[in-house]
Amino acid sequence: QVRNRTTLGGNIAITRSRGFLSDWMPPLAALGAKVEVATVTGDVAQHDLLQFLQQDTDFDGLICAVLLPVPKANVVFRSFRVAKRSRNASALVNAGFAATVVDGKVVQASIVLGAVDPKPVRMKHLERELSGFRSQDLQANANKVLSSLTDQVSADLLPLTCGFGRSQTAHIVSGFMVKFLTAMFAEAVPKDWRSAEYCLHDMERSTTAKQCFPPPTDLGGDLHKPMTKTTAFEQTTGAAKFTDDIPKPMHTLIAAYIVCPEANVLVKGVDAAVAKKLLGSNFHSLITADDLQVNKISMNEVLGLQIPPTYNSDWDAHSRLLLPSSEPSMYGGQPVALLLAYGDAPRSVERAAAACSESLQLERVGTPLIGCMEGGAEVCEPLVCTKGKIPAAGVIEKAKAFGGKSYMTGKFHKKSQSHFYMEGQTVLAVPEEDGITIFAASQGPDAVQKAVAKATGLQQSKIGVKFKRVGGGFGGKLMLPALLSATAAQVALKTKHPIRIVLPREVDMGMCGGRQEVEATWEVAVDPKTSKIEAMKYDIWLAHGAGENMQKLIGHMIGAAIDEVYAIPSITVTTHFAKQNFPDRNAVRAPGHFEANLLMEAVLDGVATELEIPGHVLRERNFFQGKFNTSGLSGSLMPQGTLADYVHPTLWALIKSKTNYELRFKNVEEFNKNNAWKKRGIALAPARYGMALTPGNSARIDIFKDGSIQLALSGAEIGQGLHTKVAQMVNTQFTQELGYGPPISSMRFLETSTEQNPNGGITGGSTTSEGSMFAAGDAVRQLAERLRNSAKKAAGLKPEEKSKDGPWADIIEAAFSTKFLGVLAIPQNLSAVGLHLTVPTEMMYETYGVAASEVELDVLTGEWRILMAHLLFDIGMSYNPTIDIGQMEGAFIMGVGQVQNEGVDFDKATGRLLTDNTWTYKPPIACDIPEHFTVELVDGRKDRVNNPVVSAVMALLAPILGCCAIPWKPTKTKKIYKSAKGIGEPPLLLASAVQSAVYEAMVAAAGAPLPDHSLPMPAKPFSLLPLLEAAKPGGAARDDMSTATGTSASASVAA
């Protein structure tokens, strides 16, 4: 089976029989390859490869050999491709070009194009035009040559499908032709063409990386030390156990969802016959909405969340566990039924469920609502957030009336981004004699427990929820695991069988909504003399899918964060929640803040272009200055406040110095002057992220007689290094309190469980690690107090009496050796539960970062690469620089994914999800890492600026609130442990530097501002090329297209 598909012969076979978009076939066909075929009769014959591929008759034989002619010395050959991603992605367009060149003249040309039609095709018009072509023609008039050749490209494409866009395909193929001309006649082409030949997709990729952090403060223990995660080896070798690795109890039923593949349709019953045929005796049953005791749940109600504005009366925000037969589907991929089967072959059950899904009889109710949100139906009243004493609308109207460059407007558009966690949604529900146990990969066991209680009617004490670790979440495992668990629990209690649900990637991506799609229009009033933005008005449309989730909360977060680090006096942001046939859009890493950052930086890019000044200069003229600044907008759930810990100017100056930014900027300008078909862009971007250190994290610590320790936390280990940081905290605080602490190797972390730590919150917002550390510190404080006398006894031991296992063992031995009447060992209470209750004045804080990025754009294909990214973030004194740098890198690259490749697509006619697996959805991989990548943690505590009046009031208020226990009595945590800020999500915002750099490169390539100053997101080749119509090969003559020949291609590239 593998040989039949993955060998060269297999590649040929599936290209012919299935229309596979092969990267091999066009180049081989262009070279004149032949295929040797043996038939069932025993005959052996050779066929021209291209002719063989283009045949439509069934092939019943054996491919024996592929004959590759060796090109002669005077043959110039190149292969090209453009894909969704430069590696591990099928081509959007590919081609093979071969030409025989004698004395500067093309005597024969062979050009085969692929991926634009079901089969590879020969470009006959272009071949004829190239045959007889001379290098002198190119020297005489390059524009005329391009024009004649691109006309032939259009003629060749006319009968072809060009499924990704005819104009874009013509642009790319014409670009391939320019590259081929440059390869054939390097000395004849205009000197600013020289950089055209190299292709970004097939360049050898390597990364030079640098990671920096301040010297750690030594507190006597492991805190602040750069350490790998405690389970790093297990995770990287596959030894770490995740939820689906738990041994299944006997008689477990494998469950798989049957989903409605289209949106806004009625499902006319579910036929079990297909599943019965595929599963045979392993078939158990089908569960539909009618079989569930509770089928509608509002997770926001379950968690006690009330997020304004109120929904319209015709909008039901409850999530359906299974689609009722009487209701049209809200989105493609909505669960209709649950297929149950015996055995231990989950893939077979998944295939049976998929077959049932495709066999559903559907009745269309109406056209799905997909895109075109602006002006469409809304689920509630808009959310309006404002800033400034003078309404922004009035200021903008005056600027508009004044005209010129006092008034500007633009648009913003962004697709959804999937969470794309490594471990899929997983639930195992096991009925118990007095309740039920749920094993769920979740960011909040408490939410799962409450949802199951709501669905089953069981008391929370009879519902145990637990898991060892979670393989990534990014917000996607906040709500959905609770809904899946509510379904599994009801089915388990009904059937009296354990129920296993693990969503395949396609089903997972269909059910778990990602970031919200955004459409927006902005208007600004600008003082052209000072370049200061005086007012900004944003109309934002956020996609609102089924249910509620956190979709409205994102709007509030945007309102709280959109002013970033910019002192714009008057701002109005109106956020509309547009009804769309999507799964409920939910929190994704840096929710709301990332959108706010992108929205604001898009305005700065557009204004800088209109004013014809560098983007970094415009930003500097609009930064907050001084100590008295108001941040955030009123009208949001997040309170408007004073700008706290403002360290941005220091970071900005530091990044410019470290990157030698002004020189780089000039070099980019020079490069763009000297290169027609490659353009570069460079940008600086800031990040301000509001953090919330919410109260309620708990930690239980038990010390055994041998000195080993077990810990149980309410926070979940989801890959962020929470367990490692807590272990460092425990080691260090014991060392501070008693002189010695337990080694991290002696610590074992138990499952995150409602049985160990009930009433815990969610893991998210980047502050769960520090909250868990402080909770563990509270438990350590209690234990240290009980061990203080034992520590004194241990300190007085003679050398020969001390344990070979170290001072910590001596302390614990002293504790357990105390005896009553010298005989009876006195029991020791060495178990403690710590609860972190935040100091009210410390619950909200700001973090800041900056980034520089440089990109290179191929004008001929729309591809681009990141040449450089340099990130700085003020974290304070990191608890663990190794982990925090990893979090910083991961967050940034996830943001790059949204800017570069990641966008969720639907069929607008049916609502089907088109990007539901790794074949169609392309997150970043190694080849997308910046080629020069520097990541630095900065301790900016000495440079942070605060409003002195507010600081004084807060200093007086904190002890008063603590004494009065309003609203709670804060946990006592020493200041030395409050040295670092959260880092898991904020650095994602720095990806806007890449967005702005691509924008700058696009403006340089287009030679004019982009339409509506809008850069598509993600900025894929086929999305960018329509904006480069003026730069398309063969278009109007360009001012910068010199016909003078040069002597060194490398000179222009290096400029």
mmCIF file of N, CA and C in Angstrom, residues 749-848:
data_model
loop_
_atom_site.group_PDB
_atom_site.id
_atom_site.type_symbol
_atom_site.label_atom_id
_atom_site.label_comp_id
_atom_site.label_asym_id
_atom_site.label_seq_id
_atom_site.Cartn_x
_atom_site.Cartn_y
_atom_site.Cartn_z
ATOM 1 N N PHE A 749 3.976 15.364 41.598
ATOM 2 C CA PHE A 749 2.726 16.094 41.406
ATOM 3 C C PHE A 749 1.601 15.111 41.096
ATOM 4 N N LEU A 750 0.542 15.197 41.860
ATOM 5 C CA LEU A 750 -0.618 14.352 41.651
ATOM 6 C C LEU A 750 -1.472 14.908 40.520
ATOM 7 N N GLU A 751 -2.504 14.159 40.173
ATOM 8 C CA GLU A 751 -3.445 14.632 39.171
ATOM 9 C C GLU A 751 -4.112 15.924 39.631
ATOM 10 N N THR A 752 -4.435 16.771 38.662
ATOM 11 C CA THR A 752 -5.328 17.893 38.962
ATOM 12 C C THR A 752 -6.712 17.287 39.159
ATOM 13 N N SER A 753 -7.307 17.501 40.319
ATOM 14 C CA SER A 753 -8.516 16.755 40.663
ATOM 15 C C SER A 753 -9.421 17.570 41.573
ATOM 16 N N THR A 754 -10.718 17.471 41.307
ATOM 17 C CA THR A 754 -11.688 18.101 42.210
ATOM 18 C C THR A 754 -11.732 17.373 43.540
ATOM 19 N N GLU A 755 -11.219 16.157 43.604
ATOM 20 C CA GLU A 755 -11.188 15.407 44.859
ATOM 21 C C GLU A 755 -10.062 15.897 45.767
ATOM 22 N N GLN A 756 -9.011 16.443 45.189
ATOM 23 C CA GLN A 756 -7.904 16.978 45.973
ATOM 24 C C GLN A 756 -8.062 18.476 46.209
ATOM 25 N N ASN A 757 -8.448 19.210 45.169
ATOM 26 C CA ASN A 757 -8.551 20.669 45.241
ATOM 27 C C ASN A 757 -9.902 21.106 44.684
ATOM 28 N N PRO A 758 -10.947 21.015 45.474
ATOM 29 C CA PRO A 758 -12.277 21.383 44.966
ATOM 30 C C PRO A 758 -12.414 22.894 44.786
ATOM 31 N N ASN A 759 -13.402 23.265 43.984
ATOM 32 C CA ASN A 759 -13.764 24.678 43.800
ATOM 33 C C ASN A 759 -12.631 25.512 43.226
ATOM 34 N N GLY A 760 -11.801 24.882 42.387
ATOM 35 C CA GLY A 760 -10.726 25.630 41.735
ATOM 36 C C GLY A 760 -11.260 26.400 40.545
ATOM 37 N N GLY A 761 -10.468 27.302 40.046
ATOM 38 C CA GLY A 761 -10.877 28.088 38.886
ATOM 39 C C GLY A 761 -10.364 27.471 37.602
ATOM 40 N N ILE A 762 -10.214 28.304 36.589
ATOM 41 C CA ILE A 762 -9.693 27.838 35.310
ATOM 42 C C ILE A 762 -8.200 28.132 35.224
ATOM 43 N N THR A 763 -7.530 27.402 34.358
ATOM 44 C CA THR A 763 -6.126 27.682 34.071
ATOM 45 C C THR A 763 -6.083 28.492 32.786
ATOM 46 N N GLY A 764 -5.656 29.732 32.904
ATOM 47 C CA GLY A 764 -5.630 30.618 31.743
ATOM 48 C C GLY A 764 -5.226 32.006 32.169
ATOM 49 N N GLY A 765 -5.078 32.879 31.181
ATOM 50 C CA GLY A 765 -4.735 34.263 31.482
ATOM 51 C C GLY A 765 -3.288 34.480 31.849
ATOM 52 N N SER A 766 -2.455 33.429 31.789
ATOM 53 C CA SER A 766 -1.008 33.522 32.023
ATOM 54 C C SER A 766 -0.624 33.772 33.467
ATOM 55 N N THR A 767 -1.594 33.745 34.390
ATOM 56 C CA THR A 767 -1.254 34.017 35.791
ATOM 57 C C THR A 767 -1.477 32.812 36.698
ATOM 58 N N THR A 768 -1.921 31.682 36.151
ATOM 59 C CA THR A 768 -2.165 30.514 36.996
ATOM 60 C C THR A 768 -0.880 29.989 37.611
ATOM 61 N N SER A 769 0.228 30.097 36.899
ATOM 62 C CA SER A 769 1.500 29.621 37.447
ATOM 63 C C SER A 769 1.869 30.404 38.696
ATOM 64 N N GLU A 770 1.824 31.730 38.618
ATOM 65 C CA GLU A 770 2.211 32.504 39.799
ATOM 66 C C GLU A 770 1.180 32.353 40.915
ATOM 67 N N GLY A 771 -0.106 32.249 40.566
ATOM 68 C CA GLY A 771 -1.120 32.022 41.591
ATOM 69 C C GLY A 771 -0.918 30.697 42.291
ATOM 70 N N SER A 772 -0.560 29.655 41.535
ATOM 71 C CA SER A 772 -0.293 28.345 42.130
ATOM 72 C C SER A 772 0.976 28.384 42.969
ATOM 73 N N MET A 773 1.978 29.128 42.519
ATOM 74 C CA MET A 773 3.203 29.271 43.295
ATOM 75 C C MET A 773 2.926 29.927 44.637
ATOM 76 N N PHE A 774 2.105 30.974 44.617
ATOM 77 C CA PHE A 774 1.804 31.681 45.860
ATOM 78 C C PHE A 774 0.942 30.817 46.785
ATOM 79 N N ALA A 775 0.048 30.003 46.194
ATOM 80 C CA ALA A 775 -0.748 29.080 47.011
ATOM 81 C C ALA A 775 0.162 28.036 47.652
ATOM 82 N N ALA A 776 1.094 27.496 46.868
ATOM 83 C CA ALA A 776 2.050 26.535 47.412
ATOM 84 C C ALA A 776 2.909 27.197 48.486
ATOM 85 N N GLY A 777 3.267 28.461 48.265
ATOM 86 C CA GLY A 777 4.036 29.198 49.261
ATOM 87 C C GLY A 777 3.282 29.345 50.566
ATOM 88 N N ASP A 778 1.966 29.512 50.482
ATOM 89 C CA ASP A 778 1.142 29.605 51.691
ATOM 90 C C ASP A 778 1.163 28.281 52.449
ATOM 91 N N ALA A 779 1.098 27.168 51.705
ATOM 92 C CA ALA A 779 1.175 25.861 52.354
ATOM 93 C C ALA A 779 2.552 25.635 52.977
ATOM 94 N N VAL A 780 3.603 26.059 52.281
ATOM 95 C CA VAL A 780 4.957 25.932 52.809
ATOM 96 C C VAL A 780 5.106 26.731 54.099
ATOM 97 N N ARG A 781 4.528 27.924 54.120
ATOM 98 C CA ARG A 781 4.602 28.766 55.337
ATOM 99 C C ARG A 781 4.013 28.023 56.535
ATOM 100 N N GLN A 782 2.877 27.368 56.321
ATOM 101 C CA GLN A 782 2.239 26.612 57.410
ATOM 102 C C GLN A 782 3.126 25.449 57.860
ATOM 103 N N LEU A 783 3.677 24.725 56.901
ATOM 104 C CA LEU A 783 4.498 23.564 57.226
ATOM 105 C C LEU A 783 5.815 23.968 57.877
ATOM 106 N N ALA A 784 6.394 25.048 57.389
ATOM 107 C CA ALA A 784 7.663 25.515 57.946
ATOM 108 C C ALA A 784 7.509 25.895 59.414
ATOM 109 N N GLU A 785 6.367 26.480 59.746
ATOM 110 C CA GLU A 785 6.109 26.844 61.139
ATOM 111 C C GLU A 785 6.079 25.604 62.027
ATOM 112 N N ARG A 786 5.528 24.525 61.506
ATOM 113 C CA ARG A 786 5.453 23.280 62.280
ATOM 114 C C ARG A 786 6.821 22.596 62.359
ATOM 115 N N LEU A 787 7.685 22.850 61.397
ATOM 116 C CA LEU A 787 8.983 22.183 61.340
ATOM 117 C C LEU A 787 10.128 23.005 61.934
ATOM 118 N N ARG A 788 9.811 24.165 62.464
ATOM 119 C CA ARG A 788 10.883 25.056 62.899
ATOM 120 C C ARG A 788 11.725 24.436 64.023
ATOM 121 N N ASN A 789 11.074 23.833 64.987
ATOM 122 C CA ASN A 789 11.838 23.199 66.078
ATOM 123 C C ASN A 789 12.661 22.027 65.564
ATOM 124 N N SER A 790 12.089 21.279 64.613
ATOM 125 C CA SER A 790 12.827 20.147 64.043
ATOM 126 C C SER A 790 14.063 20.623 63.303
ATOM 127 N N ALA A 791 13.953 21.771 62.642
ATOM 128 C CA ALA A 791 15.103 22.326 61.935
ATOM 129 C C ALA A 791 16.204 22.702 62.917
ATOM 130 N N LYS A 792 15.826 23.215 64.094
ATOM 131 C CA LYS A 792 16.822 23.565 65.117
ATOM 132 C C LYS A 792 17.520 22.307 65.628
ATOM 133 N N LYS A 793 16.720 21.231 65.813
ATOM 134 C CA LYS A 793 17.324 19.977 66.270
ATOM 135 C C LYS A 793 18.297 19.444 65.224
ATOM 136 N N ALA A 794 17.888 19.501 63.976
ATOM 137 C CA ALA A 794 18.740 18.994 62.899
ATOM 138 C C ALA A 794 20.034 19.775 62.795
ATOM 139 N N ALA A 795 19.940 21.081 63.049
ATOM 140 C CA ALA A 795 21.137 21.919 62.957
ATOM 141 C C ALA A 795 22.149 21.564 64.038
ATOM 142 N N GLY A 796 21.667 20.990 65.162
ATOM 143 C CA GLY A 796 22.562 20.647 66.271
ATOM 144 C C GLY A 796 23.139 19.252 66.207
ATOM 145 N N LEU A 797 22.848 18.517 65.146
ATOM 146 C CA LEU A 797 23.363 17.163 65.028
ATOM 147 C C LEU A 797 24.877 17.169 64.820
ATOM 148 N N LYS A 798 25.518 16.136 65.370
ATOM 149 C CA LYS A 798 26.941 15.956 65.145
ATOM 150 C C LYS A 798 27.154 15.436 63.725
ATOM 151 N N PRO A 799 28.312 15.646 63.152
ATOM 152 C CA PRO A 799 28.550 15.216 61.765
ATOM 153 C C PRO A 799 28.224 13.750 61.533
ATOM 154 N N GLU A 800 28.580 12.880 62.494
ATOM 155 C CA GLU A 800 28.322 11.459 62.284
ATOM 156 C C GLU A 800 26.840 11.105 62.397
ATOM 157 N N GLU A 801 26.021 12.047 62.939
ATOM 158 C CA GLU A 801 24.595 11.785 63.101
ATOM 159 C C GLU A 801 23.771 12.267 61.900
ATOM 160 N N LYS A 802 24.409 13.011 61.039
ATOM 161 C CA LYS A 802 23.669 13.599 59.908
ATOM 162 C C LYS A 802 23.417 12.565 58.805
ATOM 163 N N SER A 803 22.302 12.751 58.122
ATOM 164 C CA SER A 803 21.900 11.821 57.064
ATOM 165 C C SER A 803 22.744 12.037 55.809
ATOM 166 N N LYS A 804 23.018 10.925 55.148
ATOM 167 C CA LYS A 804 23.731 11.028 53.874
ATOM 168 C C LYS A 804 22.862 11.669 52.805
ATOM 169 N N ASP A 805 21.540 11.774 53.062
ATOM 170 C CA ASP A 805 20.614 12.361 52.093
ATOM 171 C C ASP A 805 20.490 13.872 52.240
ATOM 172 N N GLY A 806 21.226 14.450 53.160
ATOM 173 C CA GLY A 806 21.268 15.895 53.254
ATOM 174 C C GLY A 806 20.457 16.484 54.386
ATOM 175 N N PRO A 807 20.576 17.809 54.586
ATOM 176 C CA PRO A 807 19.937 18.482 55.722
ATOM 177 C C PRO A 807 18.405 18.356 55.734
ATOM 178 N N TRP A 808 17.785 18.337 54.563
ATOM 179 C CA TRP A 808 16.312 18.219 54.555
ATOM 180 C C TRP A 808 15.884 16.900 55.197
ATOM 181 N N ALA A 809 16.588 15.825 54.913
ATOM 182 C CA ALA A 809 16.275 14.527 55.515
ATOM 183 C C ALA A 809 16.454 14.590 57.032
ATOM 184 N N ASP A 810 17.466 15.341 57.493
ATOM 185 C CA ASP A 810 17.677 15.488 58.937
ATOM 186 C C ASP A 810 16.494 16.191 59.590
ATOM 187 N N ILE A 811 15.973 17.216 58.925
ATOM 188 C CA ILE A 811 14.847 17.976 59.487
ATOM 189 C C ILE A 811 13.618 17.072 59.621
ATOM 190 N N ILE A 812 13.302 16.315 58.584
ATOM 191 C CA ILE A 812 12.120 15.449 58.621
ATOM 192 C C ILE A 812 12.318 14.303 59.608
ATOM 193 N N GLU A 813 13.542 13.763 59.678
ATOM 194 C CA GLU A 813 13.838 12.707 60.643
ATOM 195 C C GLU A 813 13.648 13.216 62.067
ATOM 196 N N ALA A 814 14.073 14.456 62.305
ATOM 197 C CA ALA A 814 13.900 15.050 63.638
ATOM 198 C C ALA A 814 12.424 15.216 63.972
ATOM 199 N N ALA A 815 11.614 15.564 62.969
ATOM 200 C CA ALA A 815 10.181 15.755 63.212
ATOM 201 C C ALA A 815 9.510 14.447 63.600
ATOM 202 N N PHE A 816 9.855 13.368 62.910
ATOM 203 C CA PHE A 816 9.170 12.097 63.148
ATOM 204 C C PHE A 816 9.824 11.271 64.262
ATOM 205 N N SER A 817 10.961 11.719 64.773
ATOM 206 C CA SER A 817 11.638 10.962 65.836
ATOM 207 C C SER A 817 11.203 11.388 67.232
ATOM 208 N N THR A 818 10.407 12.433 67.339
ATOM 209 C CA THR A 818 9.905 12.881 68.636
ATOM 210 C C THR A 818 8.953 11.833 69.199
ATOM 211 N N LYS A 819 9.214 11.398 70.454
ATOM 212 C CA LYS A 819 8.410 10.321 71.024
ATOM 213 C C LYS A 819 7.856 10.688 72.394
ATOM 214 N N PHE A 820 6.686 10.152 72.665
ATOM 215 C CA PHE A 820 6.028 10.341 73.954
ATOM 216 C C PHE A 820 6.573 9.307 74.932
ATOM 217 N N LEU A 821 7.114 9.799 76.066
ATOM 218 C CA LEU A 821 7.729 8.939 77.081
ATOM 219 C C LEU A 821 8.879 8.119 76.508
ATOM 220 N N GLY A 822 9.442 8.687 75.394
ATOM 221 C CA GLY A 822 10.567 8.008 74.785
ATOM 222 C C GLY A 822 10.228 6.728 74.068
ATOM 223 N N VAL A 823 8.928 6.433 73.930
ATOM 224 C CA VAL A 823 8.519 5.166 73.325
ATOM 225 C C VAL A 823 7.588 5.363 72.136
ATOM 226 N N LEU A 824 6.514 6.096 72.365
ATOM 227 C CA LEU A 824 5.463 6.226 71.356
ATOM 228 C C LEU A 824 5.749 7.416 70.435
ATOM 229 N N ALA A 825 5.869 7.119 69.137
ATOM 230 C CA ALA A 825 6.122 8.195 68.167
ATOM 231 C C ALA A 825 4.923 9.138 68.126
ATOM 232 N N ILE A 826 5.217 10.411 68.191
ATOM 233 C CA ILE A 826 4.150 11.413 68.166
ATOM 234 C C ILE A 826 3.784 11.704 66.713
ATOM 235 N N PRO A 827 2.500 11.524 66.324
ATOM 236 C CA PRO A 827 2.088 11.807 64.936
ATOM 237 C C PRO A 827 2.368 13.258 64.567
ATOM 238 N N GLN A 828 2.772 13.435 63.327
ATOM 239 C CA GLN A 828 3.076 14.771 62.834
ATOM 240 C C GLN A 828 2.072 15.159 61.734
ATOM 241 N N ASN A 829 1.570 16.372 61.813
ATOM 242 C CA ASN A 829 0.681 16.883 60.756
ATOM 243 C C ASN A 829 1.549 17.645 59.752
ATOM 244 N N LEU A 830 1.997 16.935 58.757
ATOM 245 C CA LEU A 830 2.820 17.574 57.722
ATOM 246 C C LEU A 830 2.067 17.607 56.395
ATOM 247 N N SER A 831 0.809 17.910 56.503
ATOM 248 C CA SER A 831 -0.029 18.178 55.329
ATOM 249 C C SER A 831 -0.621 19.565 55.490
ATOM 250 N N ALA A 832 -0.666 20.307 54.391
ATOM 251 C CA ALA A 832 -1.209 21.668 54.456
ATOM 252 C C ALA A 832 -1.812 22.041 53.114
ATOM 253 N N VAL A 833 -2.850 22.839 53.195
ATOM 254 C CA VAL A 833 -3.480 23.376 51.988
ATOM 255 C C VAL A 833 -3.295 24.889 51.991
ATOM 256 N N GLY A 834 -2.714 25.382 50.912
ATOM 257 C CA GLY A 834 -2.538 26.823 50.763
ATOM 258 C C GLY A 834 -3.540 27.382 49.776
ATOM 259 N N LEU A 835 -4.031 28.539 50.049
ATOM 260 C CA LEU A 835 -4.990 29.214 49.166
ATOM 261 C C LEU A 835 -4.480 30.617 48.892
ATOM 262 N N HIS A 836 -4.354 30.952 47.618
ATOM 263 C CA HIS A 836 -3.865 32.292 47.297
ATOM 264 C C HIS A 836 -5.025 33.239 47.087
ATOM 265 N N LEU A 837 -5.099 34.232 47.947
ATOM 266 C CA LEU A 837 -6.081 35.307 47.819
ATOM 267 C C LEU A 837 -5.310 36.588 47.552
ATOM 268 N N THR A 838 -5.488 37.131 46.388
ATOM 269 C CA THR A 838 -4.677 38.246 45.909
ATOM 270 C C THR A 838 -4.917 39.507 46.722
ATOM 271 N N VAL A 839 -3.851 40.262 46.931
ATOM 272 C CA VAL A 839 -4.004 41.621 47.459
ATOM 273 C C VAL A 839 -4.800 42.411 46.430
ATOM 274 N N PRO A 840 -5.944 43.006 46.821
ATOM 275 C CA PRO A 840 -6.799 43.664 45.818
ATOM 276 C C PRO A 840 -6.071 44.661 44.930
ATOM 277 N N THR A 841 -5.133 45.390 45.508
ATOM 278 C CA THR A 841 -4.429 46.397 44.711
ATOM 279 C C THR A 841 -3.403 45.785 43.755
ATOM 280 N N GLU A 842 -3.173 44.469 43.881
ATOM 281 C CA GLU A 842 -2.210 43.802 43.012
ATOM 282 C C GLU A 842 -2.889 42.876 42.009
ATOM 283 N N MET A 843 -4.215 42.882 41.986
ATOM 284 C CA MET A 843 -4.923 41.916 41.151
ATOM 285 C C MET A 843 -4.785 42.237 39.665
ATOM 286 N N MET A 844 -4.683 43.499 39.309
ATOM 287 C CA MET A 844 -4.543 43.905 37.914
ATOM 288 C C MET A 844 -3.171 44.546 37.726
ATOM 289 N N TYR A 845 -2.475 44.128 36.687
ATOM 290 C CA TYR A 845 -1.204 44.788 36.388
ATOM 291 C C TYR A 845 -0.949 44.752 34.889
ATOM 292 N N GLU A 846 -0.010 45.565 34.430
ATOM 293 C CA GLU A 846 0.303 45.681 33.006
ATOM 294 C C GLU A 846 1.674 45.071 32.713
ATOM 295 N N THR A 847 1.795 44.479 31.517
ATOM 296 C CA THR A 847 3.092 44.018 31.031
ATOM 297 C C THR A 847 3.371 44.686 29.688
ATOM 298 N N TYR A 848 4.656 44.810 29.362
ATOM 299 C CA TYR A 848 5.047 45.521 28.146
ATOM 300 C C TYR A 848 6.160 44.771 27.414
#
